[in-house]
Amino acid sequence: MSIATGRAASPLSARSAKKPNVFSRMAAHRTDYLYVLPALIVMMVVIAYPIYYTIELSFYRTPPNLQLRDKVWAGFDNYTAVLSSSVFHEVTLNTVIWTVASTFFSFVLGLGAALSLHREFIGRGLFRALLMIPYVVSAVAASYVWKWLYHSDFGVIGALAVQLGFTSEPINFLDNRQTVLSSLIVVNIWREFSFAMVMMMAGLQTVPEQLLRAAQVDGATPWNRFWHVTFPHLKGVSMVTVLLLMVANFNSIIIPFIMTGGGPADASHIWITHIYQLAFGRQQWGAAAAYAVILFIVMMALGYFYVKALTRGDEARQE
Amino acid sequence: MKDMQVRMPRPGARTRRRLMAKTLAVASVASLLSSTAYAQSVDVSQWSPEYIRSIAGTEEFDTAGHCADVVPLDYEGNLTYWWTGPTEASPQIEHEINDEFWAAWEETYPNIETDAQNVDYNQLLDRLRTTLLGNAAPMVVRLQILGGVEFASKGYFQPLAPEDIGYPTEDFWPGAMKSVTWDGETYGIPTNNETMAFIWNADIFERAGLDPEEPPATWDEVVEYSKQIHDELGISGYGLVARQNAGNTPFRFMPTLWAYGGGALDEAEDSPSYSDVYINNEGSKAALQAAYDMYVRDRSVPTSALTNTQNENQAPFIAGQLAMMIAHPSEYAKMVDLAGQATGADKEVADSVVENMRYGLIPEGPERRAVVFGGSNMHFIEEEYVDGEFDEMAAKAFACFWNSPEWSTKLAWTGSNPGNLAGFKTEWMKERLDTIKFLDVTTSMLPSGVPFPVIPEATEIMNIIVPDMLQNALTERMTVDEAAEDAAAKVDSLVGGGL
């Protein structure tokens, strides 16, 4: 007892008593760790090992006549080859355009739809359901349908454009390097905006009605009410929505893979489709792994901001 | 097909059974090879439509009886098998024959539990690669002719020769045997060999001012005809295909390349070394220029060629919107099927297309007439990469049954030719010749067949680099010369072990 009393008197001891080291904290919570151990083991097997193996593989060359177990040490050659390749630069630019444009327009459209549907009007439920359709339709099925809608010779959109006199011949959406990426982005936005809409509709429920009424009484215009009252309340959910969309878009493969396979002439390749082609089309497993590691680093950075955005409220409360 | 989960073998029974079965197999194969019943069946040097007709239906074969000598019919075991079978694009008769085959197999070997998966043509290679990495591959796989060498060179395949399942090597095309040979060892059985032909719509030719019964004789004429048809009628002339990572593209572009004297490597030469890069020679550039002229200059081919596989050309052809293309012998049966499904005004058009459909030899170039020596080969996967144990006897029984003269012929009914040349002497071959229009035309192309390079890098060269070259030129991302040089650099780097 006396020893404990003596330590409590010292400011240094008081600090160490407040913040015990990691191991003693782990020991104190050993039962908790036991409970999460099964989940941790599963995560180690299905997440940590593949990550480790991908990083390891990224330092090896995998010639087509050798099995993976006979891979050849290459140091940083794969990273050098990937980063110095002109295709990588083009694909990176495509990826940035794809991600930013898809995220921005999906968010803006989703926000607009959410604001429209937030008001009471007849048929609101029906509209909500209709606007959710793109999100619940299988991405694979949607890609095939859009591929035919866009078809350069017999597509419905091209035929309509001709019939309505907008063009003299069918529009070449997918077989043209200049139009293919934007055509795919349109499909992606069509798929994703309902997700943003649902998120923002949830966010709108948190905006206090009294504040909006007070602002209206004070003579604020609809834009001012949105900008100064509604939007500040949506900041948190907007941040999360944008980050989730960005992560999803960086990682998306279905639409470009099915509709164009990255073509024509690499014009619609984004990182994921290019990695897939390197790995499975060309069996350059090492280069594909290096590519994946680079993408992993980018994703981790995005993940960091995502977690920060999610925990910002908690930190504020702790302070 | 039975449920694989039902049977649980007794401990040790499998080992004893396999030992006994191996002994039986060695003895029976030795006895088979000493007999003359399956000595060389067909004289390849006499190959001509007349010769094929003269030998068809001259011999009878007892498939079950023959395979019983290789593996007893009461053998108990299990089998896993992947192949590319009939798809939605296949004519109905192929589905019927497929069903017939599996029923016959189950009847002949009722105690071999079989798990067979029909995998899409463009996915089979990727899927096999992935499962091999996870030691979860099937015991037996049938791959496109281009695919096998990559896996053989990596040690994934077991040595396997026709003699192992009771057939002489001489009964298979030398070119086909070359495609299953790596480093002097044979790793598979050619199941079917196909060469395509050239089809055209005689009515479109006539309306465009061309002789309806005369196909273009050269590739230069294909370019001219395609332009004339497009200019006169506003529809696509030639069915170009240039999608990346789709087998259809090299199968339709390489004949042009070879005809002009080009190639990926020197695979079209009499004794190829597979070390000389031809993809940027004058012949290859001329072929690429021809494609460029049709797609960019004349716009006489489908705009969607860059995203199309051959399947996407079937609809415009039956709708009378496409005049000519390289096609399988099965294309006629497919068109008859499509016409049968059409209704109203579409039916009238479709019937007219079928009536006006013609088959001819693939056009020549300045150097040669060429076609891809295509087809498929059956391989046994090494045991350590197989999901579960490898049942050698079940695999041999299956390979013997599938590659018998009977089933080798029936399973190639509309789309191909029997890999086992003895099939050409069967009654079923005679029936094919009597019932399938234009079959003799495609069969006549066999001597012009050029196999893809037998090197592990062939898949990437044919499925990625060649289509890339085409797309680079056709989208004008590069000039024809630049696209060819870029492809040559990639081939050089790949064959030299680079990225």
PDB file of C-alpha atoms in Angstrom, chain B residues 32-228:
ATOM      1  CA  LEU B  32      -3.297 -53.376 -79.482  1.00  0.00           C
ATOM      2  CA  LEU B  33      -0.149 -51.948 -80.960  1.00  0.00           C
ATOM      3  CA  SER B  34       1.002 -55.321 -82.143  1.00  0.00           C
ATOM      4  CA  SER B  35      -2.186 -55.780 -84.129  1.00  0.00           C
ATOM      5  CA  THR B  36      -2.870 -54.155 -87.451  1.00  0.00           C
ATOM      6  CA  ALA B  37      -6.466 -53.172 -86.713  1.00  0.00           C
ATOM      7  CA  TYR B  38      -5.435 -49.599 -85.954  1.00  0.00           C
ATOM      8  CA  ALA B  39      -2.458 -49.177 -88.190  1.00  0.00           C
ATOM      9  CA  GLN B  40      -2.349 -45.985 -90.245  1.00  0.00           C
ATOM     10  CA  SER B  41      -5.847 -45.591 -91.611  1.00  0.00           C
ATOM     11  CA  VAL B  42      -5.637 -42.765 -94.061  1.00  0.00           C
ATOM     12  CA  ASP B  43      -3.101 -41.802 -96.706  1.00  0.00           C
ATOM     13  CA  VAL B  44      -2.597 -38.102 -96.026  1.00  0.00           C
ATOM     14  CA  SER B  45      -0.530 -37.653 -99.174  1.00  0.00           C
ATOM     15  CA  GLN B  46      -3.623 -38.336-101.298  1.00  0.00           C
ATOM     16  CA  TRP B  47      -5.733 -35.741 -99.522  1.00  0.00           C
ATOM     17  CA  SER B  48      -8.492 -34.321-101.709  1.00  0.00           C
ATOM     18  CA  PRO B  49     -12.290 -34.052-101.501  1.00  0.00           C
ATOM     19  CA  GLU B  50     -12.551 -37.037-103.859  1.00  0.00           C
ATOM     20  CA  TYR B  51     -10.224 -39.150-101.745  1.00  0.00           C
ATOM     21  CA  ILE B  52     -12.161 -38.268 -98.576  1.00  0.00           C
ATOM     22  CA  ARG B  53     -15.405 -39.292-100.218  1.00  0.00           C
ATOM     23  CA  SER B  54     -13.858 -42.517-101.503  1.00  0.00           C
ATOM     24  CA  ILE B  55     -12.805 -43.728 -98.065  1.00  0.00           C
ATOM     25  CA  ALA B  56     -15.842 -42.557 -96.088  1.00  0.00           C
ATOM     26  CA  GLY B  57     -17.991 -45.425 -94.840  1.00  0.00           C
ATOM     27  CA  THR B  58     -15.524 -48.148 -95.776  1.00  0.00           C
ATOM     28  CA  GLU B  59     -14.799 -49.428 -92.262  1.00  0.00           C
ATOM     29  CA  GLU B  60     -16.687 -50.216 -89.115  1.00  0.00           C
ATOM     30  CA  PHE B  61     -15.413 -49.623 -85.618  1.00  0.00           C
ATOM     31  CA  ASP B  62     -16.506 -51.028 -82.301  1.00  0.00           C
ATOM     32  CA  THR B  63     -15.759 -48.247 -79.824  1.00  0.00           C
ATOM     33  CA  ALA B  64     -16.728 -50.083 -76.647  1.00  0.00           C
ATOM     34  CA  GLY B  65     -14.918 -53.211 -77.768  1.00  0.00           C
ATOM     35  CA  HIS B  66     -11.744 -51.304 -78.494  1.00  0.00           C
ATOM     36  CA  CYS B  67     -11.785 -49.275 -75.288  1.00  0.00           C
ATOM     37  CA  ALA B  68     -12.516 -52.409 -73.265  1.00  0.00           C
ATOM     38  CA  ASP B  69      -9.067 -53.592 -74.330  1.00  0.00           C
ATOM     39  CA  VAL B  70      -7.559 -50.412 -72.903  1.00  0.00           C
ATOM     40  CA  VAL B  71      -9.619 -50.209 -69.699  1.00  0.00           C
ATOM     41  CA  PRO B  72     -12.139 -52.886 -68.673  1.00  0.00           C
ATOM     42  CA  LEU B  73     -15.704 -51.685 -69.056  1.00  0.00           C
ATOM     43  CA  ASP B  74     -16.539 -52.526 -65.454  1.00  0.00           C
ATOM     44  CA  TYR B  75     -13.734 -50.355 -64.112  1.00  0.00           C
ATOM     45  CA  GLU B  76     -14.782 -48.321 -61.081  1.00  0.00           C
ATOM     46  CA  GLY B  77     -13.323 -44.889 -60.719  1.00  0.00           C
ATOM     47  CA  ASN B  78     -13.936 -41.203 -61.123  1.00  0.00           C
ATOM     48  CA  LEU B  79     -13.114 -38.509 -63.607  1.00  0.00           C
ATOM     49  CA  THR B  80     -13.071 -34.742 -63.713  1.00  0.00           C
ATOM     50  CA  TYR B  81     -13.039 -33.100 -67.137  1.00  0.00           C
ATOM     51  CA  TRP B  82     -13.133 -29.577 -68.551  1.00  0.00           C
ATOM     52  CA  TRP B  83     -13.727 -28.735 -72.156  1.00  0.00           C
ATOM     53  CA  THR B  84     -15.395 -26.179 -74.338  1.00  0.00           C
ATOM     54  CA  GLY B  85     -18.551 -27.794 -75.569  1.00  0.00           C
ATOM     55  CA  PRO B  86     -21.602 -26.516 -77.377  1.00  0.00           C
ATOM     56  CA  THR B  87     -22.664 -22.974 -76.557  1.00  0.00           C
ATOM     57  CA  GLU B  88     -25.705 -20.891 -77.379  1.00  0.00           C
ATOM     58  CA  ALA B  89     -24.003 -20.016 -80.631  1.00  0.00           C
ATOM     59  CA  SER B  90     -23.675 -23.690 -81.613  1.00  0.00           C
ATOM     60  CA  PRO B  91     -26.163 -25.352 -83.925  1.00  0.00           C
ATOM     61  CA  GLN B  92     -28.780 -27.541 -82.247  1.00  0.00           C
ATOM     62  CA  ILE B  93     -27.305 -30.724 -83.657  1.00  0.00           C
ATOM     63  CA  GLU B  94     -24.117 -30.183 -81.662  1.00  0.00           C
ATOM     64  CA  HIS B  95     -26.130 -30.043 -78.451  1.00  0.00           C
ATOM     65  CA  GLU B  96     -27.884 -33.266 -79.416  1.00  0.00           C
ATOM     66  CA  ILE B  97     -24.634 -35.070 -80.201  1.00  0.00           C
ATOM     67  CA  ASN B  98     -23.147 -33.820 -76.957  1.00  0.00           C
ATOM     68  CA  ASP B  99     -26.061 -35.308 -75.013  1.00  0.00           C
ATOM     69  CA  GLU B 100     -25.743 -38.513 -77.006  1.00  0.00           C
ATOM     70  CA  PHE B 101     -22.056 -38.748 -76.171  1.00  0.00           C
ATOM     71  CA  TRP B 102     -22.530 -38.418 -72.424  1.00  0.00           C
ATOM     72  CA  ALA B 103     -25.291 -40.997 -72.473  1.00  0.00           C
ATOM     73  CA  ALA B 104     -23.071 -43.413 -74.427  1.00  0.00           C
ATOM     74  CA  TRP B 105     -20.142 -42.786 -72.087  1.00  0.00           C
ATOM     75  CA  GLU B 106     -22.249 -43.498 -69.032  1.00  0.00           C
ATOM     76  CA  GLU B 107     -23.599 -46.625 -70.626  1.00  0.00           C
ATOM     77  CA  THR B 108     -20.162 -47.897 -71.650  1.00  0.00           C
ATOM     78  CA  TYR B 109     -18.401 -47.122 -68.391  1.00  0.00           C
ATOM     79  CA  PRO B 110     -21.245 -47.032 -65.873  1.00  0.00           C
ATOM     80  CA  ASN B 111     -18.929 -47.193 -62.874  1.00  0.00           C
ATOM     81  CA  ILE B 112     -16.806 -44.153 -63.692  1.00  0.00           C
ATOM     82  CA  GLU B 113     -18.329 -41.190 -61.940  1.00  0.00           C
ATOM     83  CA  THR B 114     -17.820 -38.175 -64.135  1.00  0.00           C
ATOM     84  CA  ASP B 115     -17.829 -34.494 -63.321  1.00  0.00           C
ATOM     85  CA  ALA B 116     -17.600 -32.666 -66.647  1.00  0.00           C
ATOM     86  CA  GLN B 117     -17.632 -28.898 -66.967  1.00  0.00           C
ATOM     87  CA  ASN B 118     -18.313 -27.086 -70.215  1.00  0.00           C
ATOM     88  CA  VAL B 119     -16.210 -23.915 -69.921  1.00  0.00           C
ATOM     89  CA  ASP B 120     -16.467 -20.889 -72.214  1.00  0.00           C
ATOM     90  CA  TYR B 121     -13.820 -20.827 -74.964  1.00  0.00           C
ATOM     91  CA  ASN B 122     -12.422 -17.443 -73.953  1.00  0.00           C
ATOM     92  CA  GLN B 123     -12.264 -18.336 -70.255  1.00  0.00           C
ATOM     93  CA  LEU B 124     -10.893 -21.853 -70.272  1.00  0.00           C
ATOM     94  CA  LEU B 125      -7.199 -20.921 -70.386  1.00  0.00           C
ATOM     95  CA  ASP B 126      -7.464 -18.320 -67.607  1.00  0.00           C
ATOM     96  CA  ARG B 127      -9.509 -20.639 -65.464  1.00  0.00           C
ATOM     97  CA  LEU B 128      -7.100 -23.528 -65.908  1.00  0.00           C
ATOM     98  CA  ARG B 129      -4.121 -21.314 -65.064  1.00  0.00           C
ATOM     99  CA  THR B 130      -5.772 -20.194 -61.868  1.00  0.00           C
ATOM    100  CA  THR B 131      -6.800 -23.643 -60.716  1.00  0.00           C
ATOM    101  CA  LEU B 132      -3.382 -25.088 -61.511  1.00  0.00           C
ATOM    102  CA  LEU B 133      -1.876 -22.516 -59.149  1.00  0.00           C
ATOM    103  CA  GLY B 134      -4.206 -23.785 -56.453  1.00  0.00           C
ATOM    104  CA  ASN B 135      -3.721 -27.505 -57.257  1.00  0.00           C
ATOM    105  CA  ALA B 136      -7.406 -27.697 -58.038  1.00  0.00           C
ATOM    106  CA  ALA B 137      -7.365 -28.601 -61.723  1.00  0.00           C
ATOM    107  CA  PRO B 138      -9.437 -31.342 -63.356  1.00  0.00           C
ATOM    108  CA  MET B 139      -7.798 -34.649 -64.302  1.00  0.00           C
ATOM    109  CA  VAL B 140      -8.429 -34.230 -67.997  1.00  0.00           C
ATOM    110  CA  VAL B 141      -8.796 -31.078 -70.022  1.00  0.00           C
ATOM    111  CA  ARG B 142      -9.405 -30.406 -73.675  1.00  0.00           C
ATOM    112  CA  LEU B 143      -7.764 -27.196 -74.787  1.00  0.00           C
ATOM    113  CA  GLN B 144      -7.656 -25.226 -77.993  1.00  0.00           C
ATOM    114  CA  ILE B 145      -4.660 -26.200 -80.081  1.00  0.00           C
ATOM    115  CA  LEU B 146      -2.852 -22.999 -79.090  1.00  0.00           C
ATOM    116  CA  GLY B 147      -3.125 -23.533 -75.373  1.00  0.00           C
ATOM    117  CA  GLY B 148      -1.349 -26.751 -74.538  1.00  0.00           C
ATOM    118  CA  VAL B 149       2.323 -25.982 -75.026  1.00  0.00           C
ATOM    119  CA  GLU B 150       2.325 -23.322 -72.324  1.00  0.00           C
ATOM    120  CA  PHE B 151       1.198 -25.845 -69.722  1.00  0.00           C
ATOM    121  CA  ALA B 152       3.356 -28.676 -71.063  1.00  0.00           C
ATOM    122  CA  SER B 153       6.452 -26.498 -70.858  1.00  0.00           C
ATOM    123  CA  LYS B 154       5.663 -25.689 -67.241  1.00  0.00           C
ATOM    124  CA  GLY B 155       5.342 -29.352 -66.344  1.00  0.00           C
ATOM    125  CA  TYR B 156       1.613 -29.335 -65.664  1.00  0.00           C
ATOM    126  CA  PHE B 157       0.799 -32.086 -68.186  1.00  0.00           C
ATOM    127  CA  GLN B 158       1.579 -35.768 -68.091  1.00  0.00           C
ATOM    128  CA  PRO B 159       3.246 -37.325 -71.100  1.00  0.00           C
ATOM    129  CA  LEU B 160       0.430 -38.774 -73.175  1.00  0.00           C
ATOM    130  CA  ALA B 161       0.598 -40.278 -76.656  1.00  0.00           C
ATOM    131  CA  PRO B 162      -2.086 -41.899 -78.803  1.00  0.00           C
ATOM    132  CA  GLU B 163      -0.451 -45.273 -78.143  1.00  0.00           C
ATOM    133  CA  ASP B 164      -1.290 -44.885 -74.444  1.00  0.00           C
ATOM    134  CA  ILE B 165      -4.958 -45.164 -75.321  1.00  0.00           C
ATOM    135  CA  GLY B 166      -4.619 -47.718 -78.086  1.00  0.00           C
ATOM    136  CA  TYR B 167      -4.259 -45.644 -81.242  1.00  0.00           C
ATOM    137  CA  PRO B 168      -1.188 -45.243 -83.482  1.00  0.00           C
ATOM    138  CA  THR B 169       0.347 -41.776 -83.753  1.00  0.00           C
ATOM    139  CA  GLU B 170       0.227 -42.147 -87.535  1.00  0.00           C
ATOM    140  CA  ASP B 171      -3.551 -41.841 -87.349  1.00  0.00           C
ATOM    141  CA  PHE B 172      -3.288 -38.178 -86.387  1.00  0.00           C
ATOM    142  CA  TRP B 173      -2.246 -35.227 -88.557  1.00  0.00           C
ATOM    143  CA  PRO B 174       1.492 -34.521 -88.245  1.00  0.00           C
ATOM    144  CA  GLY B 175       0.700 -30.843 -87.659  1.00  0.00           C
ATOM    145  CA  ALA B 176      -1.654 -31.782 -84.861  1.00  0.00           C
ATOM    146  CA  MET B 177       0.928 -34.036 -83.257  1.00  0.00           C
ATOM    147  CA  LYS B 178       3.403 -31.181 -83.449  1.00  0.00           C
ATOM    148  CA  SER B 179       1.033 -29.046 -81.413  1.00  0.00           C
ATOM    149  CA  VAL B 180       1.065 -31.570 -78.555  1.00  0.00           C
ATOM    150  CA  THR B 181       4.817 -32.045 -78.588  1.00  0.00           C
ATOM    151  CA  TRP B 182       7.129 -30.094 -76.332  1.00  0.00           C
ATOM    152  CA  ASP B 183      10.841 -30.750 -75.948  1.00  0.00           C
ATOM    153  CA  GLY B 184      10.543 -34.059 -77.825  1.00  0.00           C
ATOM    154  CA  GLU B 185       7.790 -35.446 -75.572  1.00  0.00           C
ATOM    155  CA  THR B 186       4.139 -35.909 -76.516  1.00  0.00           C
ATOM    156  CA  TYR B 187       1.655 -34.429 -74.070  1.00  0.00           C
ATOM    157  CA  GLY B 188      -1.755 -34.931 -75.584  1.00  0.00           C
ATOM    158  CA  ILE B 189      -4.150 -36.388 -78.115  1.00  0.00           C
ATOM    159  CA  PRO B 190      -5.518 -34.237 -80.958  1.00  0.00           C
ATOM    160  CA  THR B 191      -9.284 -34.539 -80.566  1.00  0.00           C
ATOM    161  CA  ASN B 192     -10.313 -32.629 -83.658  1.00  0.00           C
ATOM    162  CA  ASN B 193      -8.688 -30.613 -86.382  1.00  0.00           C
ATOM    163  CA  GLU B 194     -10.372 -27.787 -88.080  1.00  0.00           C
ATOM    164  CA  THR B 195      -9.667 -25.455 -90.862  1.00  0.00           C
ATOM    165  CA  MET B 196     -12.068 -22.746 -91.715  1.00  0.00           C
ATOM    166  CA  ALA B 197     -13.304 -21.624 -95.078  1.00  0.00           C
ATOM    167  CA  PHE B 198     -14.663 -18.465 -96.655  1.00  0.00           C
ATOM    168  CA  ILE B 199     -18.405 -17.888 -96.778  1.00  0.00           C
ATOM    169  CA  TRP B 200     -20.293 -15.304 -98.723  1.00  0.00           C
ATOM    170  CA  ASN B 201     -23.827 -14.234 -99.531  1.00  0.00           C
ATOM    171  CA  ALA B 202     -24.318 -14.686-103.266  1.00  0.00           C
ATOM    172  CA  ASP B 203     -27.360 -12.400-103.336  1.00  0.00           C
ATOM    173  CA  ILE B 204     -25.391  -9.486-101.844  1.00  0.00           C
ATOM    174  CA  PHE B 205     -22.597 -10.122-104.341  1.00  0.00           C
ATOM    175  CA  GLU B 206     -25.063  -9.967-107.204  1.00  0.00           C
ATOM    176  CA  ARG B 207     -26.730  -6.794-105.956  1.00  0.00           C
ATOM    177  CA  ALA B 208     -23.325  -5.180-105.576  1.00  0.00           C
ATOM    178  CA  GLY B 209     -22.427  -6.008-109.162  1.00  0.00           C
ATOM    179  CA  LEU B 210     -20.105  -8.921-108.375  1.00  0.00           C
ATOM    180  CA  ASP B 211     -20.203 -12.459-109.734  1.00  0.00           C
ATOM    181  CA  PRO B 212     -22.421 -14.224-107.170  1.00  0.00           C
ATOM    182  CA  GLU B 213     -20.740 -17.597-107.614  1.00  0.00           C
ATOM    183  CA  GLU B 214     -17.129 -16.412-107.499  1.00  0.00           C
ATOM    184  CA  PRO B 215     -15.567 -15.553-104.169  1.00  0.00           C
ATOM    185  CA  PRO B 216     -12.573 -13.209-104.043  1.00  0.00           C
ATOM    186  CA  ALA B 217      -9.535 -15.199-105.110  1.00  0.00           C
ATOM    187  CA  THR B 218      -6.978 -13.054-103.288  1.00  0.00           C
ATOM    188  CA  TRP B 219      -6.918 -10.912-100.170  1.00  0.00           C
ATOM    189  CA  ASP B 220      -6.473  -7.837-102.328  1.00  0.00           C
ATOM    190  CA  GLU B 221      -9.769  -8.761-103.948  1.00  0.00           C
ATOM    191  CA  VAL B 222     -11.381  -9.123-100.529  1.00  0.00           C
ATOM    192  CA  VAL B 223     -10.503  -5.478 -99.871  1.00  0.00           C
ATOM    193  CA  GLU B 224     -11.911  -4.452-103.273  1.00  0.00           C
ATOM    194  CA  TYR B 225     -15.090  -6.524-102.944  1.00  0.00           C
ATOM    195  CA  SER B 226     -15.681  -5.264 -99.412  1.00  0.00           C
ATOM    196  CA  LYS B 227     -15.450  -1.658-100.579  1.00  0.00           C
ATOM    197  CA  GLN B 228     -17.672  -2.270-103.601  1.00  0.00           C
TER     198      GLN B 228
END
